[in-house]
mmCIF file of C-alpha atoms in Angstrom:
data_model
loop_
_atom_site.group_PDB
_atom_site.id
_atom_site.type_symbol
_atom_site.label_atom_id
_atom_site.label_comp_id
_atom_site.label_asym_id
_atom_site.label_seq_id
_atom_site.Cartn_x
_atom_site.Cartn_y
_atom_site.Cartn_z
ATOM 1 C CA UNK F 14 107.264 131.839 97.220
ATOM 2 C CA UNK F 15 108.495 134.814 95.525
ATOM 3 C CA UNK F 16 112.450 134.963 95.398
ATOM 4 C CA UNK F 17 114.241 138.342 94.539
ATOM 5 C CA UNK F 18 117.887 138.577 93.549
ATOM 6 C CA UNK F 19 119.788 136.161 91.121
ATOM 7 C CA UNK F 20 118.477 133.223 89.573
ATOM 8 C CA UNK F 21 121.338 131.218 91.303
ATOM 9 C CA UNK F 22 121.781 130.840 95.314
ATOM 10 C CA UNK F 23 123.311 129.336 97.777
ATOM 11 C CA UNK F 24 121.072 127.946 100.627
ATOM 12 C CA UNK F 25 122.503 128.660 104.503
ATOM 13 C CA UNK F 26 119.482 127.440 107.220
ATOM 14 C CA UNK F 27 119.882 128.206 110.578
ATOM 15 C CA UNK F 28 116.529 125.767 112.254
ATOM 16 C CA UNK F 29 115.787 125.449 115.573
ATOM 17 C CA UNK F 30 114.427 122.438 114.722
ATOM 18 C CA UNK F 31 116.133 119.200 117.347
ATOM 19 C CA UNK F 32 118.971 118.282 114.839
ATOM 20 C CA UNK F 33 119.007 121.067 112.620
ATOM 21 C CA UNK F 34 121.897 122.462 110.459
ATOM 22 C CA UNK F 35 123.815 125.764 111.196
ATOM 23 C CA UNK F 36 125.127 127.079 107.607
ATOM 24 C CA UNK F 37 127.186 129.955 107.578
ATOM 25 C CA UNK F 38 125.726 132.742 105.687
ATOM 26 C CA UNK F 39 126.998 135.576 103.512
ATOM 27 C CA UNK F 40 126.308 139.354 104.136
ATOM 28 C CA UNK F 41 123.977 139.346 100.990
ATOM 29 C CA UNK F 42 120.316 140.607 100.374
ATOM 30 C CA UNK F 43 118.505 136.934 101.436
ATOM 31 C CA UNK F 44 114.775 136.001 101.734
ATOM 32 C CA UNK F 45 113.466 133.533 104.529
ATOM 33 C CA UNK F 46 111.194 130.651 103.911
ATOM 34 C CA UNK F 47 109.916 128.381 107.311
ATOM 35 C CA UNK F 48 106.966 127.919 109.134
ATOM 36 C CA UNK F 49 106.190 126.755 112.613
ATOM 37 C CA UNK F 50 109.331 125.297 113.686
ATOM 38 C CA UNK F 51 112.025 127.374 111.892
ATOM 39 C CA UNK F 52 113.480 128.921 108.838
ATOM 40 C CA UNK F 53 115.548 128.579 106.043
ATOM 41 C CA UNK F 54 117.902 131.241 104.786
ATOM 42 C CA UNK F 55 118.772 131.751 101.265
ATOM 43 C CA UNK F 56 120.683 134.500 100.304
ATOM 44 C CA UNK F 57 121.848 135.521 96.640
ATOM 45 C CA UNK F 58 125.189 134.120 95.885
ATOM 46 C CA UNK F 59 127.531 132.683 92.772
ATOM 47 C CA UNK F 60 129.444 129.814 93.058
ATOM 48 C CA UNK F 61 130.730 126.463 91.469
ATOM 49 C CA UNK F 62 128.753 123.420 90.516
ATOM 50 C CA UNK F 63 128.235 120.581 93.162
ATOM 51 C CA UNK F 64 130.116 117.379 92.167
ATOM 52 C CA UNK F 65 127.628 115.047 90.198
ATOM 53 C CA UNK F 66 127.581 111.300 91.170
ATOM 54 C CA UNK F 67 125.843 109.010 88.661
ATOM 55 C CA UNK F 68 123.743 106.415 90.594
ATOM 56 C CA UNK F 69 122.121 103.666 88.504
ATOM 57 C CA UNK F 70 119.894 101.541 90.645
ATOM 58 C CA UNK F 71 118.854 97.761 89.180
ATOM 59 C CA UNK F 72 117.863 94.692 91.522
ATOM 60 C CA UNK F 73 121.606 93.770 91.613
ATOM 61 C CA UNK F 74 122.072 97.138 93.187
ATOM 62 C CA UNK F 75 124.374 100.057 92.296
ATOM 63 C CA UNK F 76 127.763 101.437 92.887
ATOM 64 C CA UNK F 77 129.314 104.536 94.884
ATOM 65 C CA UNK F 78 132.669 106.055 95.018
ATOM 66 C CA UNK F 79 133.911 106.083 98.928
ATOM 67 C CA UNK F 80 134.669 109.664 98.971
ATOM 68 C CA UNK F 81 133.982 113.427 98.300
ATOM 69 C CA UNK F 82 134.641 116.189 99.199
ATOM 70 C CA UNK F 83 132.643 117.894 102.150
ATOM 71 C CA UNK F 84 129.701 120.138 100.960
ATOM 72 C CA UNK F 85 126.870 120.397 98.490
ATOM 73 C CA UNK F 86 127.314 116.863 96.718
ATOM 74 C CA UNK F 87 124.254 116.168 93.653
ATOM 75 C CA UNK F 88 123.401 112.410 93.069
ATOM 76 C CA UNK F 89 121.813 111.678 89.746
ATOM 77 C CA UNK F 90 120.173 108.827 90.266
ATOM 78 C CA UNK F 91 117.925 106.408 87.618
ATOM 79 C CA UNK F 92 117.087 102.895 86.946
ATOM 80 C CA UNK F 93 115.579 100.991 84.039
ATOM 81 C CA UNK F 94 113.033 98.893 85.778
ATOM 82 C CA UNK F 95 109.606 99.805 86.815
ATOM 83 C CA UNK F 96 110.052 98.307 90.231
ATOM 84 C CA UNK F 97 110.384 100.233 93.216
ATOM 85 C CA UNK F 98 113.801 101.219 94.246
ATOM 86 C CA UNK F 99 114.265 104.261 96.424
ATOM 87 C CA UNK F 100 117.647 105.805 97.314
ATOM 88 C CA UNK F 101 118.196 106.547 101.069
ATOM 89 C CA UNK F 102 120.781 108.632 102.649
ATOM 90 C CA UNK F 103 121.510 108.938 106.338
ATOM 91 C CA UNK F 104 124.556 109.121 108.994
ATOM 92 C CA UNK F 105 124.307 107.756 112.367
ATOM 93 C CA UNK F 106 123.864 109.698 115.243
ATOM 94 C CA UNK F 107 126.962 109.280 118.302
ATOM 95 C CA UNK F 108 126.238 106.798 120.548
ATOM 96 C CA UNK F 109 123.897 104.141 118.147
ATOM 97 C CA UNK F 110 124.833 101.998 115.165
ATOM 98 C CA UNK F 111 123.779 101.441 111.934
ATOM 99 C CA UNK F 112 122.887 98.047 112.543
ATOM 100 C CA UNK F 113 119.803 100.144 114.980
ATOM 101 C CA UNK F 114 119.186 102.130 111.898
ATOM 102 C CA UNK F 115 118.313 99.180 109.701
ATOM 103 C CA UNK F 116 115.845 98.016 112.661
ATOM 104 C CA UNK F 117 114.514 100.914 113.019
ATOM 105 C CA UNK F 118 113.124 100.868 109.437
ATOM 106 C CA UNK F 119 112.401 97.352 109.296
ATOM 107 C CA UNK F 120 110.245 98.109 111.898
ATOM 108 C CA UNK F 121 108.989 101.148 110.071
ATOM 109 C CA UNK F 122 107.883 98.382 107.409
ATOM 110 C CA UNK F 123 105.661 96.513 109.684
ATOM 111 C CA UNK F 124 102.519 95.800 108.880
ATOM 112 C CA UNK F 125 101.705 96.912 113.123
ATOM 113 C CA UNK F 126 100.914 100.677 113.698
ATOM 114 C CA UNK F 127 102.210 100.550 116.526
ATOM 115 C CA UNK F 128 105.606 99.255 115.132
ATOM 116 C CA UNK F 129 105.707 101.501 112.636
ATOM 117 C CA UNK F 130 105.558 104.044 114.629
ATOM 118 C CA UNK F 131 108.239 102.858 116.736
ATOM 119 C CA UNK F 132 110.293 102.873 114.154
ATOM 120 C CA UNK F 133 109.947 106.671 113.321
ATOM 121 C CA UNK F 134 110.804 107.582 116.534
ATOM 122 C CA UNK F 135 113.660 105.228 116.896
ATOM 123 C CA UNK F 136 114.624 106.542 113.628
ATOM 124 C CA UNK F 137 114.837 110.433 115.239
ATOM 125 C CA UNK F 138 116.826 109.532 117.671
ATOM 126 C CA UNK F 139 119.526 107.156 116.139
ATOM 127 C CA UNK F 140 119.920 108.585 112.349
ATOM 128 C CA UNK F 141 119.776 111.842 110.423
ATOM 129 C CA UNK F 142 117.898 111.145 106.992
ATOM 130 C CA UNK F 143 119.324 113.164 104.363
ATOM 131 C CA UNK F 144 116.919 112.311 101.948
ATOM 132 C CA UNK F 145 117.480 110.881 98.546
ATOM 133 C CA UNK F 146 115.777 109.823 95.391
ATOM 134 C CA UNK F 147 112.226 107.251 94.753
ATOM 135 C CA UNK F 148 113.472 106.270 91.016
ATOM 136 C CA UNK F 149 111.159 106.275 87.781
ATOM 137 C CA UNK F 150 112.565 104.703 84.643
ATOM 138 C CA UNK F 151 111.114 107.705 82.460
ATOM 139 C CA UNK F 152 114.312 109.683 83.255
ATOM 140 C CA UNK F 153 117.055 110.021 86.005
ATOM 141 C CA UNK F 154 116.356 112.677 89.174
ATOM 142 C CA UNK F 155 119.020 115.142 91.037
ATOM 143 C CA UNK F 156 119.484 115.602 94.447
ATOM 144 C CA UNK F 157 121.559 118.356 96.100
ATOM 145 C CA UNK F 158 122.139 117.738 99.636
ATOM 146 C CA UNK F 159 124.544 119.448 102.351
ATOM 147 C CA UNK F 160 127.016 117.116 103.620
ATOM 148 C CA UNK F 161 129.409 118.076 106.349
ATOM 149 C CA UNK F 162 132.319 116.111 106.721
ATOM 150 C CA UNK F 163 131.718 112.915 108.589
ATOM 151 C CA UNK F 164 130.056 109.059 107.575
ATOM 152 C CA UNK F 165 127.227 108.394 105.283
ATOM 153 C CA UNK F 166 125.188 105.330 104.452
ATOM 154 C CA UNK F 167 123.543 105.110 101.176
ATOM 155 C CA UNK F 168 120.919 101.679 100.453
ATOM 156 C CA UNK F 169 118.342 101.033 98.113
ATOM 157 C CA UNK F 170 114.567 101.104 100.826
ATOM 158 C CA UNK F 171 113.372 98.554 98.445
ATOM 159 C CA UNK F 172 115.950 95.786 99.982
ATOM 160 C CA UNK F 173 114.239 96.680 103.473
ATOM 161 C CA UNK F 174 112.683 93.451 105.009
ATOM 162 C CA UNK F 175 110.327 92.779 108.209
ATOM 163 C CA UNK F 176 112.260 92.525 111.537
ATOM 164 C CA UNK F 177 114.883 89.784 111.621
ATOM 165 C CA UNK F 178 115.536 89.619 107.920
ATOM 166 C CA UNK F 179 118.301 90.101 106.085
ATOM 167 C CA UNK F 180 119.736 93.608 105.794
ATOM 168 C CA UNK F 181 120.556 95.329 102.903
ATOM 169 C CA UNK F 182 122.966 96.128 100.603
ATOM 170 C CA UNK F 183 124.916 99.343 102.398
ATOM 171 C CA UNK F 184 127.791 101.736 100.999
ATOM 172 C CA UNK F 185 129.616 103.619 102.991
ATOM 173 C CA UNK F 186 130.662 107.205 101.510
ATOM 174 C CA UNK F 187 133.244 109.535 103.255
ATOM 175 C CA UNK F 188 133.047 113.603 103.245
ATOM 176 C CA UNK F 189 136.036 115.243 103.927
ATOM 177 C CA UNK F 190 137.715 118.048 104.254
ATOM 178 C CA UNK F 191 136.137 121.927 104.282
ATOM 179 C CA UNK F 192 133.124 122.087 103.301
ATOM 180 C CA UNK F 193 132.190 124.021 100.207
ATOM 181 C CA UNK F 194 128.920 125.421 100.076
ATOM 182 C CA UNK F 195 129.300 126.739 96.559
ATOM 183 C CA UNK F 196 127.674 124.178 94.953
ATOM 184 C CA UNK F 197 123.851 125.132 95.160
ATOM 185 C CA UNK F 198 121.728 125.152 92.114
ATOM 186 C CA UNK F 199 118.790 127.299 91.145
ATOM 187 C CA UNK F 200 115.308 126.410 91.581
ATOM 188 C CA UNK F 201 112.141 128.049 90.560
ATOM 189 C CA UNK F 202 109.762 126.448 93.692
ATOM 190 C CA UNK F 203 109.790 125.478 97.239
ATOM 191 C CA UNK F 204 108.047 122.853 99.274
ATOM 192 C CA UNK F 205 107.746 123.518 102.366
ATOM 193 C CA UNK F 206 107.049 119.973 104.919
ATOM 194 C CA UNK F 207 105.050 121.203 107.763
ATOM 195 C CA UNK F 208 102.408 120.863 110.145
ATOM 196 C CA UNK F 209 99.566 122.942 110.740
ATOM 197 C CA UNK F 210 99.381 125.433 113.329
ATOM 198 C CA UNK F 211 96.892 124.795 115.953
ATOM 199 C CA UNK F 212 96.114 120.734 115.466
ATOM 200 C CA UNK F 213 99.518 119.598 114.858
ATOM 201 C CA UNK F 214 98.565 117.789 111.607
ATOM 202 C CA UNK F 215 101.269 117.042 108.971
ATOM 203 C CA UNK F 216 100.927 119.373 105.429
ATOM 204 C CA UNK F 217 102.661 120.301 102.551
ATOM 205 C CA UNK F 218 103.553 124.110 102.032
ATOM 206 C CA UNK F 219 103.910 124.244 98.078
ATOM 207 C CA UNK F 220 102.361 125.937 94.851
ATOM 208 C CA UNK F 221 99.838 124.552 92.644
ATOM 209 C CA UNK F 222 102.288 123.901 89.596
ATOM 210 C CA UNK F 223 105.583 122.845 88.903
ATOM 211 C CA UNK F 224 108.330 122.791 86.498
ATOM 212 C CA UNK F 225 108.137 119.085 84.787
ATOM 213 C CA UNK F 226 111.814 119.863 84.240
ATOM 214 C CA UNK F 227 112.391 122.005 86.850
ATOM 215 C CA UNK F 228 114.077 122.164 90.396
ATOM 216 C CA UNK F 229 112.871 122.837 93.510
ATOM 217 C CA UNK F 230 113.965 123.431 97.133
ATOM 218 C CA UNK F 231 112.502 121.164 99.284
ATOM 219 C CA UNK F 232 113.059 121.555 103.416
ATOM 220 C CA UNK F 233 111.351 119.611 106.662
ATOM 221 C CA UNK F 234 110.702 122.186 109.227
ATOM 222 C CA UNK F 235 108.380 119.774 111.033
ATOM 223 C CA UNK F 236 109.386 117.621 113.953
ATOM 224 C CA UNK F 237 108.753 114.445 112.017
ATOM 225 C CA UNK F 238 110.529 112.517 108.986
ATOM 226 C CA UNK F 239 108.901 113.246 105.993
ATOM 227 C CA UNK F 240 109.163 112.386 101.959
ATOM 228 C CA UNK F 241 108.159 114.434 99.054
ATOM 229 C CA UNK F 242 107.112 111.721 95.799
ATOM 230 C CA UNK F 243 104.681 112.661 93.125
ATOM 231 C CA UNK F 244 101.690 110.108 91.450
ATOM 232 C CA UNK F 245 100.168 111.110 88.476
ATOM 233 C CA UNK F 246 96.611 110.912 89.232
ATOM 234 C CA UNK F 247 93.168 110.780 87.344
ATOM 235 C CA UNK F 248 92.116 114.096 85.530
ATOM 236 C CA UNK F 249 89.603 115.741 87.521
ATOM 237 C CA UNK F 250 90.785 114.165 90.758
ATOM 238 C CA UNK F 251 90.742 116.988 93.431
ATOM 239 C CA UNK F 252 92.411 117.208 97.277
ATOM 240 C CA UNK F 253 88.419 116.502 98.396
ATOM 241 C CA UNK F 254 88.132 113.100 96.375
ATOM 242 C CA UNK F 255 91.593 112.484 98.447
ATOM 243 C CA UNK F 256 90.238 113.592 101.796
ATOM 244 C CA UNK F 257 87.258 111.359 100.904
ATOM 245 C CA UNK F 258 89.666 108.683 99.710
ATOM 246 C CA UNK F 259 91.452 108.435 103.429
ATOM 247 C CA UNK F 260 88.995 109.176 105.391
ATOM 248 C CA UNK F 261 86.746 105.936 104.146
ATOM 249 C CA UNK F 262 90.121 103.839 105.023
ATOM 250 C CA UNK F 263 90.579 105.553 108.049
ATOM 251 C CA UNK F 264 87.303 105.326 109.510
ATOM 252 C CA UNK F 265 86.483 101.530 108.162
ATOM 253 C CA UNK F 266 84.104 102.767 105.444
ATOM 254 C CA UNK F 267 83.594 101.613 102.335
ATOM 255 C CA UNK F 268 86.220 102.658 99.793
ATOM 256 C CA UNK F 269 85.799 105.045 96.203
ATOM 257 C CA UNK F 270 88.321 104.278 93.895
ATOM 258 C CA UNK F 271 92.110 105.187 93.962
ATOM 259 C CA UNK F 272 92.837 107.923 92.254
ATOM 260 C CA UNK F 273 96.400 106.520 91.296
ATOM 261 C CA UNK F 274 97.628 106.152 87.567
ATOM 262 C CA UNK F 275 101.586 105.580 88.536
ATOM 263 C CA UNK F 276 103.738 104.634 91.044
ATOM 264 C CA UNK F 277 105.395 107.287 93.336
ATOM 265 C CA UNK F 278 108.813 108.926 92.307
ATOM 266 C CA UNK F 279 110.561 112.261 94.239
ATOM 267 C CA UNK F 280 112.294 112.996 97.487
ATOM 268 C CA UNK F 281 113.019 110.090 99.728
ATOM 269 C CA UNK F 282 112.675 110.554 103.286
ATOM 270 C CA UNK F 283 114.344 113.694 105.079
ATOM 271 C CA UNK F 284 114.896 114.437 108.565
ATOM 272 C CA UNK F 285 113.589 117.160 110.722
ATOM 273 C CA UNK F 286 116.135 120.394 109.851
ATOM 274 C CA UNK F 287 117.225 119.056 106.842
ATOM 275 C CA UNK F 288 116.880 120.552 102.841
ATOM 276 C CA UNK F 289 117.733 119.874 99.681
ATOM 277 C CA UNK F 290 117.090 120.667 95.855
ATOM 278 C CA UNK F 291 115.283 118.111 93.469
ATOM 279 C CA UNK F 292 115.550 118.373 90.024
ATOM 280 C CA UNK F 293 112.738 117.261 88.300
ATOM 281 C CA UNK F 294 112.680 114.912 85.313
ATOM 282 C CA UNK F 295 109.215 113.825 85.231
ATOM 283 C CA UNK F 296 105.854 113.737 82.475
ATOM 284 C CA UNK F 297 103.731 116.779 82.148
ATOM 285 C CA UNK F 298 99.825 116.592 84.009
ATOM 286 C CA UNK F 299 98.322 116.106 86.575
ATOM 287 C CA UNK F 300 99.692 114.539 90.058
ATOM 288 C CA UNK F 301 99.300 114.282 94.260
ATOM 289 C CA UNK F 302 102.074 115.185 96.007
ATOM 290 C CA UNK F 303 102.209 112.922 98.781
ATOM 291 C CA UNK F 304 104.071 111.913 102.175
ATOM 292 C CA UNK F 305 103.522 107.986 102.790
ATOM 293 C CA UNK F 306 106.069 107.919 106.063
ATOM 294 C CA UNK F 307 104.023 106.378 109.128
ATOM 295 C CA UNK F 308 103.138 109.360 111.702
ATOM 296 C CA UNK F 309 105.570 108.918 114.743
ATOM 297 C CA UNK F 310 102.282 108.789 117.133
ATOM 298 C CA UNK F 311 99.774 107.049 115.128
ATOM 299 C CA UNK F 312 101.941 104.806 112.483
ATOM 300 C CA UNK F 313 99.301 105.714 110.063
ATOM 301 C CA UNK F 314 100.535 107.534 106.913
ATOM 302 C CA UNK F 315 101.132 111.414 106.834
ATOM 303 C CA UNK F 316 99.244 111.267 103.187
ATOM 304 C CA UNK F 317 96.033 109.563 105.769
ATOM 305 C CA UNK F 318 96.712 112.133 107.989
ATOM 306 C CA UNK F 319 96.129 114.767 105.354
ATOM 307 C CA UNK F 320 100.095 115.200 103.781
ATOM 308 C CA UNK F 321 98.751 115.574 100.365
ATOM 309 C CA UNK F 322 98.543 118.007 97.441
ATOM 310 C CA UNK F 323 96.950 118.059 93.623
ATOM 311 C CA UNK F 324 99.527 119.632 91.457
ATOM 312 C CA UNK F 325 100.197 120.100 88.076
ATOM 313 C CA UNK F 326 103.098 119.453 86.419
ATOM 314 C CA UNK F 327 103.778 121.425 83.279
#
């Protein structure tokens, strides 16, 4: 997508999306990105810096302050290990708890289709995933989320058990006051978290390349929770060796290869309505751009169900 104006913006999105976001928008020149389901509206603007929290993430867990201020708020999250740890975001909708919440993605960790499916929809109706950040130890990654005064609940996915076990680790951070919505930074791409017109089927709306180093709006105008994490892949590996990748494992037939040469690293998961900007720390070459959430119908993967991309970072 082709953005004209300044090189720095603030995002307002108006979705009619169940559970979008209403920004308030300036009178300013402004270019519209969506798809099926609704739009996002960014129009040129100047503005402050969102507050940075640091966010180191280690398998004794990590620290947040219990406050800021309402608004665009940027967590710079890292860790030095190599294992998994992804940084999840979310506030509960009226009338369910958090304890539901944590069920609902245990559940969405099943090793049952049927549960994990379950769980996505459970997860529609009782939270609002914000997104967050799948860590790498090559280098820290940004995220610039809206938050309007009210609750959040911040845990690391990688402490999420099978039903019944323990839950995990949760902080509670406050937003208060006004809301400033000076605080959002440039980015040179978009990915856009769709679904097809016509069959329905999840996809990713998004260039070729990327910035290695670069930021990028990313914004779910589906109807289902989706993710946004990059794995470096094979040189030469195409989006047909990945079709023919899933489709063996989907249909039961034998299997080529994966085309995997790292673990995944990105957006964590984001509900339906919701944006934010990534900032990229990551190594140059080759990757797939990938959704692994489990499809609310099926419980099967979005990345099974097609959700993938060969990109090129540079």
């Amino acid at each position: 997508m082709s953005i004209a104006g300044k090189r720095s913006f603030r995002l307002a999105a108006s979705l009619v999306a169940a559970g979008a976001l209403t920004f308030a928008a300036p009178a300013a020149a402004s270019t519209v990105v969506g798809a099926e389901h609704g739009k996002v509206v960014v129009p040129a603007s100047w503005g402050k810096k969102a507050p940075v929290i640091d966010v180191t993430m280690t398998s004794a867990g990590f620290d947040l302050p219990d406050a800021v201020h309402a608004g665009f708020v940027t967590f710079r999250v890292g860790s030095p290990e190599d294992s998994y740890h992804a940084f999840q975001g979310l506030s509960v909708k009226p009338g369910f708890t958090l304890d539901q919440v944590i069920t609902d993605f245990q559940l969405g960790g099943s090793s049952l289709p049927a549960q994990r499916a379950e769980g996505h929809r459970n997860l529609l109706a009782h939270a609002t995933l914000i997104g967050g950040v799948v860590t790498t130890p090559y280098a820290p990654l940004s995220v610039t989320v809206p938050l309007e005064a009210g609750t959040y609940y911040f845990f690391d996915q990688n402490e999420i058990g099978p039903l019944g076990s323990p839950p995990p680790a949760v902080h509670k951070l406050t937003a208060h006051g006004k809301a400033k919505w000076e605080g959002m930074p440039e980015f040179s791409s978009t990915i856009g978290m769709s679904s097809h017109m016509g069959d329905g089927m999840p996809m990713f709306n998004a260039p070729n390349t990327f910035d290695a180093n670069g930021a990028t709006l990313i914004y779910n105008d589906s109807e289902e929770l989706h993710e946004a994490v990059w794995v470096t892949v094979k040189e030469g590996t195409t989006d047909a060796y990945l079709d023919d990748y899933y489709n063996r494992i989907n249909n039961g037939l034998p299997r080529i290869p994966a085309a995997w040469t790292s673990t995944q690293r990105g957006l964590q998961a984001m509900s339906p309505g919701r944006f934010a900007v990534l900032q990229l720390d990551l190594p140059t070459g080759l990757n797939a751009l990938l959704c692994l959430i489990p499809g609310a119908e099926t419980g099967v993967s979005h990345a099974r169900m097609g959700m993938h991309k060969i990109v090129n970072l540079t």
